[in-house]
Every structure is written in structure tokens, then in C-alpha cells.
Short mmCIF file of C-alpha atoms and ligand atoms in Angstrom, two decimals:
data_model
loop_
_atom_site.label_atom_id
_atom_site.label_comp_id
_atom_site.label_asym_id
_atom_site.label_seq_id
_atom_site.Cartn_x
_atom_site.Cartn_y
_atom_site.Cartn_z
CA MET A 1 0.00 0.00 0.00
CA ALA A 2 1.17 3.51 -0.83
CA LYS A 3 1.14 4.41 2.85
CA GLU A 4 4.44 2.66 3.57
CA THR A 5 6.37 3.65 0.47
CA TYR A 6 7.56 7.06 1.65
CA VAL A 7 9.47 5.78 4.63
CA GLU A 8 11.07 3.07 2.53
CA GLN A 9 12.25 5.57 -0.04
CA ILE A 10 14.41 7.57 2.35
CA ALA A 11 17.77 6.10 3.36
CA ASP A 12 18.33 5.58 7.06
CA ILE A 13 19.41 8.84 8.65
CA GLU A 14 21.71 7.19 11.19
CA THR A 15 23.56 4.76 8.96
CA ASP A 16 23.65 6.64 5.64
CA PHE A 17 23.25 10.35 6.28
CA PRO A 18 24.61 11.49 2.87
CA GLN A 19 22.06 9.32 1.03
CA TRP A 20 19.32 10.42 3.45
CA TYR A 21 20.12 14.01 2.50
CA THR A 22 20.00 13.31 -1.23
CA ASP A 23 16.76 11.36 -0.90
CA VAL A 24 15.11 14.07 1.15
CA VAL A 25 16.02 17.03 -1.06
CA LEU A 26 14.89 15.21 -4.21
CA LYS A 27 11.79 13.44 -2.92
CA THR A 28 10.34 16.43 -1.11
CA LYS A 29 10.82 18.36 -4.37
CA LEU A 30 13.01 21.04 -2.90
CA VAL A 31 15.51 20.76 -5.69
CA ASP A 32 16.54 18.89 -8.81
CA TYR A 33 19.79 18.60 -10.70
CA GLY A 34 20.30 21.03 -13.57
CA PRO A 35 21.48 19.88 -17.00
CA VAL A 36 24.94 21.41 -16.47
CA LYS A 37 26.96 19.41 -13.97
CA GLY A 38 27.07 21.09 -10.58
CA THR A 39 23.99 23.22 -11.09
CA MET A 40 20.70 22.88 -9.24
CA VAL A 41 17.13 23.79 -10.00
CA ILE A 42 15.38 25.14 -6.94
CA ARG A 43 11.81 23.90 -7.20
CA PRO A 44 8.81 25.81 -5.81
CA TYR A 45 8.84 24.09 -2.41
CA GLY A 46 12.52 24.91 -1.95
CA TYR A 47 12.24 28.38 -3.41
CA ALA A 48 9.41 29.21 -1.01
CA ILE A 49 11.79 28.53 1.89
CA TRP A 50 14.32 30.87 0.30
CA GLU A 51 11.65 33.55 -0.15
CA ASN A 52 10.77 33.30 3.53
CA ILE A 53 14.44 33.53 4.51
CA ARG A 54 14.82 36.51 2.24
CA ARG A 55 11.77 38.30 3.60
CA GLU A 56 12.90 37.87 7.21
CA LEU A 57 16.49 38.92 6.57
CA ASP A 58 15.53 41.79 4.33
CA ALA A 59 13.33 43.25 7.07
CA ARG A 60 16.35 43.16 9.38
CA PHE A 61 18.54 44.91 6.79
CA GLN A 62 15.91 47.58 6.17
CA ALA A 63 15.66 48.22 9.92
CA LEU A 64 19.40 48.97 9.89
CA GLY A 65 19.08 51.34 6.95
CA ILE A 66 20.78 49.03 4.46
CA GLN A 67 19.55 49.71 0.93
CA ASN A 68 19.01 47.10 -1.76
CA ALA A 69 20.59 47.59 -5.18
CA TYR A 70 21.63 45.45 -8.10
CA PHE A 71 25.03 45.20 -9.76
CA PRO A 72 25.90 43.40 -13.04
CA LEU A 73 26.63 39.70 -13.33
CA LEU A 74 29.68 40.32 -15.52
CA ILE A 75 32.88 41.74 -14.09
CA PRO A 76 35.86 42.83 -16.23
CA MET A 77 38.74 40.40 -15.67
CA SER A 78 41.04 43.32 -14.84
CA PHE A 79 38.91 44.11 -11.75
CA MET A 80 39.52 40.69 -10.28
CA THR A 81 43.28 41.09 -10.48
CA LYS A 82 43.39 44.43 -8.63
CA GLU A 83 43.32 42.88 -5.16
CA ALA A 84 46.11 40.30 -5.05
CA GLU A 85 44.76 37.96 -2.38
CA HIS A 86 41.28 38.16 -3.80
CA VAL A 87 42.28 37.01 -7.27
CA GLU A 88 44.49 34.28 -5.88
CA GLY A 89 41.66 32.95 -3.73
CA PHE A 90 38.98 33.04 -6.40
CA ALA A 91 40.95 32.25 -9.58
CA PRO A 92 40.37 28.47 -9.40
CA GLU A 93 36.59 28.94 -9.13
CA VAL A 94 35.89 31.73 -11.58
CA ALA A 95 33.96 31.09 -14.79
CA VAL A 96 35.09 33.36 -17.61
CA VAL A 97 33.21 34.57 -20.67
CA THR A 98 35.59 34.83 -23.63
CA HIS A 99 33.16 35.01 -26.53
CA ALA A 100 29.95 36.92 -27.11
CA GLY A 101 28.00 38.03 -30.11
CA GLY A 102 29.93 35.52 -32.19
CA GLU A 103 33.26 37.23 -31.50
CA LYS A 104 36.18 36.88 -29.15
CA LEU A 105 36.00 39.61 -26.51
CA ALA A 106 38.85 42.11 -26.22
CA GLU A 107 38.79 41.63 -22.45
CA PRO A 108 37.50 38.40 -20.88
CA LEU A 109 34.65 38.84 -18.42
CA CYS A 110 34.21 37.01 -15.13
CA ILE A 111 30.85 35.75 -13.98
CA ARG A 112 30.75 37.17 -10.46
CA PRO A 113 31.88 34.77 -7.75
CA THR A 114 31.25 37.69 -5.33
CA SER A 115 30.96 41.40 -6.02
CA GLU A 116 33.52 43.30 -3.91
CA THR A 117 35.37 44.40 -7.04
CA ILE A 118 32.51 45.68 -9.14
CA ILE A 119 30.75 47.29 -6.20
CA GLY A 120 34.05 48.82 -5.07
CA SER A 121 34.54 50.36 -8.51
CA MET A 122 31.09 51.95 -8.35
CA TYR A 123 31.57 53.15 -4.77
CA SER A 124 34.75 54.96 -5.83
CA LYS A 125 32.62 56.93 -8.27
CA TRP A 126 29.82 57.69 -5.85
CA ILE A 127 31.76 58.54 -2.70
CA GLN A 128 33.47 61.92 -2.51
CA SER A 129 33.05 63.32 0.98
CA TYR A 130 32.76 62.12 4.55
CA ARG A 131 29.17 63.29 4.24
CA ASP A 132 28.55 60.42 1.82
CA LEU A 133 29.50 57.88 4.48
CA PRO A 134 28.64 55.34 5.66
CA VAL A 135 27.39 53.66 2.50
CA ARG A 136 25.49 50.45 3.11
CA MET A 137 24.03 48.41 0.29
CA ASN A 138 22.92 44.87 -0.25
CA GLN A 139 22.08 42.86 -3.30
CA TRP A 140 20.04 39.68 -3.64
CA ALA A 141 21.64 37.85 -6.52
CA ASN A 142 23.11 34.70 -7.97
CA VAL A 143 26.83 34.03 -8.04
CA MET A 144 28.94 31.37 -9.70
CA ARG A 145 31.86 29.43 -8.26
CA TRP A 146 33.02 26.49 -10.33
CA GLU A 147 33.12 23.55 -7.95
CA LYS A 148 34.52 20.09 -8.55
CA THR A 149 32.31 18.19 -6.14
CA THR A 150 28.81 19.48 -5.65
CA ARG A 151 25.75 18.78 -3.51
CA PRO A 152 22.40 20.55 -3.74
CA PHE A 153 22.26 23.67 -1.50
CA LEU A 154 25.61 22.87 0.15
CA ARG A 155 27.94 23.37 -2.78
CA THR A 156 26.79 24.14 -6.29
CA SER A 157 28.44 26.14 -9.03
CA GLU A 158 25.60 28.65 -9.05
CA PHE A 159 23.71 29.66 -5.93
CA LEU A 160 21.53 32.46 -4.62
CA TRP A 161 22.62 34.73 -1.83
CA GLN A 162 22.62 38.21 -0.45
CA GLU A 163 25.83 40.16 -0.33
CA GLY A 164 26.05 43.33 1.71
CA HIS A 165 28.82 45.86 1.10
CA THR A 166 29.53 48.85 3.31
CA VAL A 167 32.03 51.71 3.40
CA HIS A 168 32.97 53.60 6.56
CA ALA A 169 35.19 56.53 7.46
CA THR A 170 37.09 54.73 10.22
CA ALA A 171 38.42 51.26 10.93
CA GLU A 172 36.55 51.14 14.24
CA GLU A 173 33.21 51.87 12.64
CA ALA A 174 33.80 49.27 9.92
CA MET A 175 34.75 46.63 12.48
CA ARG A 176 31.66 47.49 14.54
CA ALA A 177 29.50 47.04 11.44
CA THR A 178 31.16 43.68 10.72
CA LEU A 179 30.42 42.40 14.21
CA GLN A 180 26.94 43.89 14.30
CA MET A 181 25.99 42.00 11.15
CA MET A 182 27.15 38.73 12.71
CA ASP A 183 24.80 39.48 15.62
CA VAL A 184 21.99 40.04 13.12
CA TYR A 185 22.72 36.70 11.46
CA GLU A 186 22.88 34.90 14.78
CA GLU A 187 19.56 36.32 15.95
CA PHE A 188 18.01 35.47 12.58
CA ALA A 189 19.31 31.88 12.72
CA LYS A 190 17.87 31.45 16.20
CA THR A 191 14.51 33.13 15.64
CA CYS A 192 13.72 32.07 12.10
CA LEU A 193 15.65 28.84 11.55
CA ALA A 194 15.57 27.52 15.16
CA MET A 195 19.26 27.00 14.57
CA PRO A 196 21.88 27.57 17.25
CA VAL A 197 25.21 28.77 15.88
CA LEU A 198 28.73 29.37 17.10
CA THR A 199 30.08 32.71 15.98
CA GLY A 200 33.60 34.02 16.02
CA ARG A 201 36.65 35.05 14.07
CA LYS A 202 38.16 32.67 11.53
CA THR A 203 41.83 31.83 11.18
CA GLU A 204 44.00 33.38 8.45
CA LYS A 205 43.76 30.14 6.52
CA GLU A 206 39.97 30.07 6.61
CA LYS A 207 39.30 33.76 6.04
CA PHE A 208 37.84 35.34 2.89
CA ALA A 209 40.35 36.09 0.14
CA GLY A 210 41.19 39.78 0.53
CA ALA A 211 39.77 40.29 4.03
CA GLU A 212 41.65 41.51 7.10
CA ALA A 213 39.35 39.44 9.27
CA THR A 214 36.47 37.06 8.64
CA PHE A 215 33.82 36.11 11.17
CA GLY A 216 31.71 33.04 10.66
CA MET A 217 28.68 31.37 12.10
CA GLU A 218 28.88 27.61 12.30
CA ALA A 219 26.00 25.24 12.89
CA MET A 220 26.14 21.60 13.96
CA MET A 221 24.49 19.16 11.60
CA HIS A 222 22.82 15.86 12.50
CA ASP A 223 26.07 13.94 11.96
CA GLY A 224 28.08 16.30 14.15
CA LYS A 225 29.82 17.99 11.24
CA SER A 226 29.91 21.74 11.00
CA LEU A 227 28.35 23.88 8.33
CA GLN A 228 29.44 27.46 7.75
CA ALA A 229 26.10 29.19 7.56
CA GLY A 230 27.16 32.81 7.07
CA THR A 231 30.16 35.11 7.11
CA THR A 232 30.98 38.76 7.66
CA HIS A 233 34.25 40.31 6.56
CA TYR A 234 36.24 43.29 7.76
CA LEU A 235 38.13 44.25 4.61
CA GLY A 236 40.16 47.12 6.07
CA GLN A 237 41.44 49.35 3.27
CA ASN A 238 42.38 46.48 0.92
CA PHE A 239 39.55 47.00 -1.53
CA ALA A 240 39.41 50.76 -0.94
CA LYS A 241 43.02 51.03 -2.11
CA ALA A 242 42.55 48.61 -5.01
CA PHE A 243 39.47 50.49 -6.23
CA ASP A 244 40.34 53.98 -5.09
CA ILE A 245 37.44 54.44 -2.69
CA LYS A 246 38.51 57.81 -1.26
CA PHE A 247 36.70 60.58 0.53
CA LEU A 248 37.51 64.10 1.66
CA ASP A 249 37.32 63.93 5.44
CA SER A 250 36.03 66.71 7.70
CA ASP A 251 39.65 67.72 8.41
CA GLY A 252 40.19 68.46 4.71
CA VAL A 253 42.39 65.40 4.11
CA GLN A 254 41.74 62.79 1.38
CA LYS A 255 41.45 59.33 2.96
CA TYR A 256 40.70 55.79 1.91
CA GLY A 257 37.50 54.29 3.26
CA TYR A 258 37.21 51.07 5.24
CA THR A 259 34.94 48.44 3.76
CA THR A 260 33.04 45.37 4.92
CA SER A 261 31.01 42.67 3.25
CA PHE A 262 28.67 39.96 4.51
CA GLY A 263 26.59 37.18 3.07
CA VAL A 264 24.34 34.20 3.55
CA SER A 265 23.15 31.92 0.78
CA THR A 266 20.80 29.11 -0.22
CA ARG A 267 23.24 26.98 1.77
CA LEU A 268 21.03 27.91 4.72
CA ILE A 269 18.39 25.58 3.31
CA GLY A 270 20.91 22.74 3.51
CA ALA A 271 21.66 23.79 7.08
CA ILE A 272 17.97 23.65 8.01
CA ILE A 273 17.58 20.20 6.49
CA MET A 274 20.63 18.74 8.23
CA THR A 275 20.05 20.44 11.59
CA HIS A 276 16.44 19.40 12.09
CA GLY A 277 15.68 16.48 9.78
CA ASP A 278 14.79 13.05 11.17
CA ALA A 279 14.08 9.49 10.01
CA ARG A 280 10.82 10.58 8.39
CA GLY A 281 12.32 13.44 6.39
CA LEU A 282 12.28 17.20 6.70
CA VAL A 283 11.38 19.03 9.89
CA LEU A 284 10.97 22.65 8.89
CA PRO A 285 11.19 25.59 11.29
CA PRO A 286 7.76 27.26 11.35
CA VAL A 287 8.98 30.78 10.48
CA VAL A 288 10.36 29.73 7.08
CA ALA A 289 8.20 26.65 6.35
CA PRO A 290 6.32 27.17 3.06
CA VAL A 291 3.35 25.38 4.61
CA GLN A 292 2.97 25.78 8.37
CA ALA A 293 -0.13 23.68 8.84
CA VAL A 294 -1.88 21.09 6.72
CA ILE A 295 -5.49 20.07 7.26
CA VAL A 296 -6.20 16.41 6.51
CA PRO A 297 -9.92 15.54 6.44
CA ILE A 298 -10.82 12.11 7.81
CA ALA A 299 -13.78 10.50 6.07
CA ALA A 300 -14.11 13.64 3.99
CA LYS A 301 -17.35 12.51 2.33
CA LYS A 302 -19.20 12.35 5.66
CA GLU A 303 -21.61 15.16 6.24
CA GLY A 304 -20.11 18.49 7.25
CA VAL A 305 -16.44 17.41 7.23
CA ALA A 306 -15.41 19.09 3.98
CA GLU A 307 -17.22 22.30 4.93
CA ALA A 308 -15.70 22.34 8.42
CA CYS A 309 -12.22 21.83 6.94
CA ARG A 310 -12.68 24.68 4.50
CA ALA A 311 -13.96 26.98 7.24
CA LEU A 312 -11.01 26.10 9.46
CA LYS A 313 -8.61 26.76 6.60
CA GLU A 314 -10.06 30.23 6.11
CA ARG A 315 -9.77 31.06 9.80
CA LEU A 316 -6.16 29.89 9.89
CA ALA A 317 -5.27 31.89 6.78
CA ALA A 318 -6.93 34.96 8.28
CA ARG A 319 -4.81 34.42 11.40
CA GLY A 320 -1.70 34.60 9.19
CA VAL A 321 -0.94 30.86 9.18
CA ARG A 322 0.33 29.44 5.85
CA VAL A 323 -2.15 26.59 5.54
CA VAL A 324 -3.01 23.92 3.00
CA LEU A 325 -6.16 21.80 2.94
CA ASP A 326 -5.25 18.44 1.44
CA ASP A 327 -8.56 17.33 -0.05
CA SER A 328 -6.91 15.12 -2.67
CA GLU A 329 -8.11 11.56 -3.32
CA ASN A 330 -5.23 9.96 -1.43
CA SER A 331 -5.88 8.11 1.83
CA PRO A 332 -5.31 9.96 5.11
CA GLY A 333 -2.39 7.63 5.89
CA TRP A 334 -0.73 8.47 2.58
CA LYS A 335 -1.21 12.16 3.28
CA PHE A 336 0.26 11.84 6.79
CA ASN A 337 3.42 10.32 5.31
CA GLU A 338 3.66 12.82 2.52
CA TRP A 339 3.32 15.91 4.72
CA GLU A 340 5.56 14.47 7.40
CA MET A 341 8.28 13.90 4.85
CA LYS A 342 7.81 17.46 3.64
CA GLY A 343 8.35 18.67 7.21
CA VAL A 344 5.14 20.64 7.70
CA PRO A 345 5.20 21.74 11.38
CA VAL A 346 1.54 21.03 12.24
CA ARG A 347 -0.95 18.54 10.86
CA ILE A 348 -4.61 19.03 11.69
CA GLU A 349 -6.90 16.01 11.48
CA LEU A 350 -10.61 16.57 11.34
CA GLY A 351 -13.24 13.85 10.94
CA PRO A 352 -16.96 13.31 11.66
CA ARG A 353 -16.42 12.27 15.26
CA ASP A 354 -14.19 15.27 15.94
CA LEU A 355 -16.72 17.51 14.33
CA GLN A 356 -19.47 16.14 16.53
CA ALA A 357 -17.34 16.72 19.63
CA GLY A 358 -16.33 20.20 18.41
CA LYS A 359 -12.67 19.22 18.31
CA CYS A 360 -9.77 18.54 15.99
CA LEU A 361 -6.46 16.76 16.39
CA LEU A 362 -3.12 18.56 16.20
CA ALA A 363 0.00 16.54 15.36
CA ARG A 364 3.40 18.18 15.83
CA ARG A 365 6.08 17.32 13.29
CA ASP A 366 8.99 18.07 15.63
CA THR A 367 8.04 15.74 18.50
CA LEU A 368 5.37 13.67 16.68
CA GLU A 369 3.07 14.32 19.65
CA LYS A 370 -0.65 14.60 19.15
CA SER A 371 -3.15 16.64 21.13
CA GLU A 372 -6.82 17.47 20.94
CA CYS A 373 -7.92 21.02 20.46
CA ALA A 374 -11.32 22.74 20.45
CA LEU A 375 -12.40 23.66 16.93
CA ASP A 376 -13.56 26.96 18.29
CA GLY A 377 -10.38 29.03 18.53
CA ALA A 378 -8.25 26.38 16.82
CA GLU A 379 -6.51 29.10 14.80
CA ASP A 380 -5.08 30.61 17.99
CA ALA A 381 -4.04 27.21 19.27
CA VAL A 382 -2.21 26.47 16.01
CA ALA A 383 -0.49 29.86 16.00
CA SER A 384 0.80 29.38 19.53
CA LEU A 385 1.78 25.78 18.78
CA LEU A 386 3.93 27.06 15.90
CA ASP A 387 5.80 29.33 18.35
CA GLU A 388 6.19 26.43 20.74
CA ILE A 389 7.59 24.25 17.94
CA SER A 390 10.16 26.93 17.05
CA ARG A 391 11.31 27.04 20.67
CA THR A 392 11.46 23.27 21.04
CA MET A 393 13.40 22.84 17.81
CA TYR A 394 15.93 25.45 18.86
CA GLU A 395 16.34 24.00 22.34
CA ARG A 396 16.78 20.49 21.02
CA ALA A 397 19.44 21.58 18.52
CA ALA A 398 21.19 23.71 21.15
CA ALA A 399 21.23 20.82 23.62
CA ARG A 400 22.79 18.59 20.97
CA MET A 401 25.49 21.13 20.18
CA ASP A 402 26.27 21.51 23.90
CA ARG A 403 26.33 17.78 24.48
CA ARG A 404 28.54 17.22 21.47
CA THR A 405 31.14 19.89 22.07
CA VAL A 406 34.12 18.33 23.81
CA THR A 407 37.53 19.55 24.91
CA ALA A 408 40.77 17.97 23.73
CA ASP A 409 44.31 18.40 25.01
CA SER A 410 46.00 16.13 22.47
CA LEU A 411 45.78 15.38 18.77
CA ASP A 412 44.56 11.87 19.54
CA ALA A 413 41.75 13.23 21.68
CA LEU A 414 40.89 15.73 18.95
CA LEU A 415 40.71 12.94 16.37
CA LYS A 416 38.57 10.83 18.66
CA GLY A 417 36.29 13.80 19.25
CA VAL A 418 35.63 14.59 15.59
CA GLU A 419 35.31 10.91 14.72
CA GLY A 420 32.57 10.71 17.33
CA GLY A 421 30.69 13.52 15.59
CA ASN A 422 31.67 16.30 17.98
CA PHE A 423 32.90 19.85 17.85
CA VAL A 424 36.26 19.87 19.56
CA ARG A 425 37.50 22.76 21.65
CA ALA A 426 41.30 23.01 21.81
CA GLY A 427 44.14 25.45 22.32
CA TRP A 428 46.09 26.61 19.27
CA CYS A 429 49.40 28.47 19.08
CA GLY A 430 48.41 30.43 16.00
CA CYS A 431 50.87 28.88 13.56
CA ARG A 432 49.77 27.58 10.19
CA ALA A 433 51.81 24.39 10.48
CA CYS A 434 49.84 23.28 13.54
CA GLU A 435 46.54 24.11 11.83
CA ASP A 436 47.62 22.06 8.80
CA LYS A 437 48.64 19.22 11.07
CA VAL A 438 45.13 19.05 12.55
CA LYS A 439 43.71 18.87 9.05
CA GLU A 440 46.11 16.14 8.01
CA PHE A 441 45.75 14.10 11.19
CA ALA A 442 42.03 14.47 11.92
CA GLN A 443 40.52 15.83 8.67
CA ALA A 444 39.20 18.67 10.79
CA THR A 445 39.47 22.42 10.31
CA ALA A 446 39.44 25.41 12.63
CA ARG A 447 35.87 26.66 12.50
CA VAL A 448 35.90 29.73 14.74
CA PHE A 449 37.84 31.20 17.62
CA GLU A 450 35.92 30.59 20.80
CA ARG A 451 38.25 32.80 22.82
CA GLU A 452 41.40 34.73 22.00
CA ASN A 453 44.35 35.29 24.36
CA THR A 454 43.83 32.11 26.30
CA ALA A 455 46.13 30.50 28.84
CA GLU A 456 45.96 27.06 27.25
CA THR A 457 48.58 25.19 25.28
CA CYS A 458 48.50 24.28 21.59
CA VAL A 459 46.88 20.90 20.95
CA VAL A 460 49.56 20.14 18.35
CA CYS A 461 52.93 21.55 19.46
CA GLY A 462 52.31 22.11 23.17
CA LYS A 463 53.52 25.70 23.08
CA ALA A 464 51.49 28.53 24.62
CA ALA A 465 48.15 28.95 22.83
CA THR A 466 47.00 32.26 21.42
CA ALA A 467 43.39 31.17 21.06
CA THR A 468 40.87 28.52 21.99
CA VAL A 469 39.50 27.20 18.73
CA ILE A 470 36.54 25.05 17.80
CA PHE A 471 37.72 22.35 15.41
CA ALA A 472 35.33 20.16 13.44
CA ARG A 473 34.87 18.26 10.24
CA ALA A 474 32.90 20.49 7.97
CA TYR A 475 30.69 20.56 4.88
ZN1 ZN B 1 51.13 24.81 17.77
#
């Protein structure tokens, strides 16, 4: 019977997490593979999540006075080479247009892997005086980074993101803006994605190509690996000097500005899937779930059931709940499986007996618990249940991250920690050789600094540590 097939189609989450992920993203119709290797098609159910992410984040940007704009996809090759570290970091991933209109182009054009260069060149034109500062813009766009191994949402050659770019008069103000945006991301991840994150500075090795300092937020996935879910960069004057972003300061002196950039991408959808998903499929956080509640009629042909379901749907919609009434021909059991796999936070069951008793049944996707609820005022009950689900999902993920963050004082302990699916906290002396050794020995990387200027010793060489670092295997 169709009822069982869904569960059978998804690989076991505990024994084959990579296959579970692939099954879930394809079978819930979030995404499909594009015809060009490494590209993905974001299908309506997946795109709706992105639209919800975008709406929530955009509101936060607007509240800070950040303006949206749009810059071209094509960047002159010469721009990319102006900032030495930047070009070195991105060269292996850049796709280049050499021909157009049936002719070879005089100058090759890059398809943007990120837009610091083109936005910097425009800022240099627009900024003249300290009165023009700060400048804070954001664009919602696609970018392209040619990747050798790809996975939907996690790593694809083209993805959607937002990239913010700001210019400030002083280093202090630019650094403040960089840190402030990380706070915005962290609050957003908690409130909208029910996703706890670790935030902090990245090592030189892990920082953005061309940045003075990169800050990241890292989330723990179901298998204990880390996923970088967003970054903010303090770029100092690197791009200002490369692109001549100068302003006449109030003291009459021409100065270079200080710039920052920050971004999150469709990778966040991958983070949601791997943070919250379970054996039955997706478990979507209510704030970004395309469908927050689904009504499944039981014995829909019995008198009054269809009408009661429609009326309830209208009341829920009026209450601001994104609701679907599944009145298809499939059996209720089939529908339960389908909507569970799709991760809809609340399922509402309503049949003749419920109707007679003036009740309905609410089933939570996160805990799989069921409870009865009076039909009268059910819209308020569902709305508050959605809040409760957000809280529970966050707390559960936070408890897991706490439980699975261990401390190591030797390389062996670090290896054991990451092999067991943990984040590993350890001292680090700050030298690249020790960081490389961790990678070689434990296939783990430094995710973020938990604390700088610590009194610990380096987990590799035993010398005095300069920072306590969270190491993990990462996506
Ligand atoms: Zn060391």
C-alpha cells in the first residue's frame, strides 16, 4: 500500500546520512539537478523557503538602513586582479566569458563569484566626501563558483545569496558594522531557523580572500559535522586602495574608506535540512516553512467534514498561518506520510467524530506528539503551537550542540572527538603548520575562535596557545 512507500524511499538517517540528504532534497521536491553538472534547480517548495528567509532577513537589513541595489553579473577580468589575495583565492573557481555576439571579446569577463570588485569600482565613483558615508548596500543575486564536487544547497556552481557591502570613514566603525551583522545573522538563525550557531573570528587560513578578518557562524548538523552558515568580513582598506574608494574627510584630508562585506546563501536551506531532519524526512522551522499547517480531512465525504475543513482553513489563513487543505483523493495515511516527509510543522486532522465533539487533532512534526484542540479558537491554538515548535526545535538543537562539544588536550583526543561527531575545543598556538597538522591528522578544520588570548597550550605543538578554537569536520 502507498502508505508505507515514503518511509522506505528515504535512506536511514543514522547509517547513511549522505544518502538520506540526497533522498530528502529530491523526494520532497526542494531541488533537482540542472542539466549542467554542478547546477541545481530550486523547485517551488525549496524556493518558497528561500523567499521566507529573504523576507525575514531583508526586514532586518531595512531596519538597519541598508539599501538594496543590483550590480551586473559580468565583471571585467582586470577588476579581479586588482586585489592580489582576492584574485588568488577566487581564480580556481571563476567562470570566464571569452566570446559573445559571435566574436572573441577584447577583455574576458568574469561571472561574479562575489561582487567586492565591481561594487568597489562603483563606490569609488559615488563617494566623494565624509558626508557620503557610511554607504550600506545589499544585493540579492546569484553568483557562480566552479566547484569540482557538488551537492544541492551545500555546494553548487551557481547559488543564490545576499551580499552586503559597506564603506565607513574609520576602521573602528567598519569593524563594529562587521560584528553587528554577525549578531543580526545569529539572531536570525535562532529566531527564524531555530538553529543555534557558534560565531567568532576565523583563522588566516579560513578567512575570505582579501579580508583583514572574517567572522563566521557555524552550525552543527545531524552527523556532528559543521556547516558554515554565514560570514561577515572586515576588509580594512584592501579593496578601498585597489578600487580607489577615497573621501575628503572633515579635516580636509583625502582618505581611503574602510569596507566590509557579509553574506548568507541558499546553503542555509541545507543547514535547516541537516540540523532538524529526522528518520521521516524534513522538519521545517515554522517561520520559514512554506506550509505551516496542513489540514487532513478524515472521512471527507461524511456530512459536514469538507465544509468544516474549509472553514477552518479560512480562519487559519486569516490568522496569518500558511495553511493547505489536502482534499486530494489519497488516503489519510498516505497524506500523513507525505506531509511528514515534507516537514510541515503542524498537521490538523478533522473527521466526523471530531466535528461532533467540536474538536480537531493537532500533530506536531517536531516531537510527533498529538493533542486534541477545540475547533472553536483552533486558529489561535495552532499559532501558539507554531511558536512552541520553534522554541522546542531550537532547544533540542542547542542541547545537541552543547552535548557534542568536547575539549581535547591532544591530537589523539581531537581525532577521537571529531570521529565521534563532535565539535572539539582546543588550544592553538596560531601557527599555520599546527593548523595544517590538525587537518592532516584528523581531517578537521578550525571553525571559529571561541576565545582569544587564552592561557591554554597548543593541541599540536604544546607551546602557549593564542586562542581557543573550535575544530570540526565540515561541509
Ligand atoms: Zn602549535
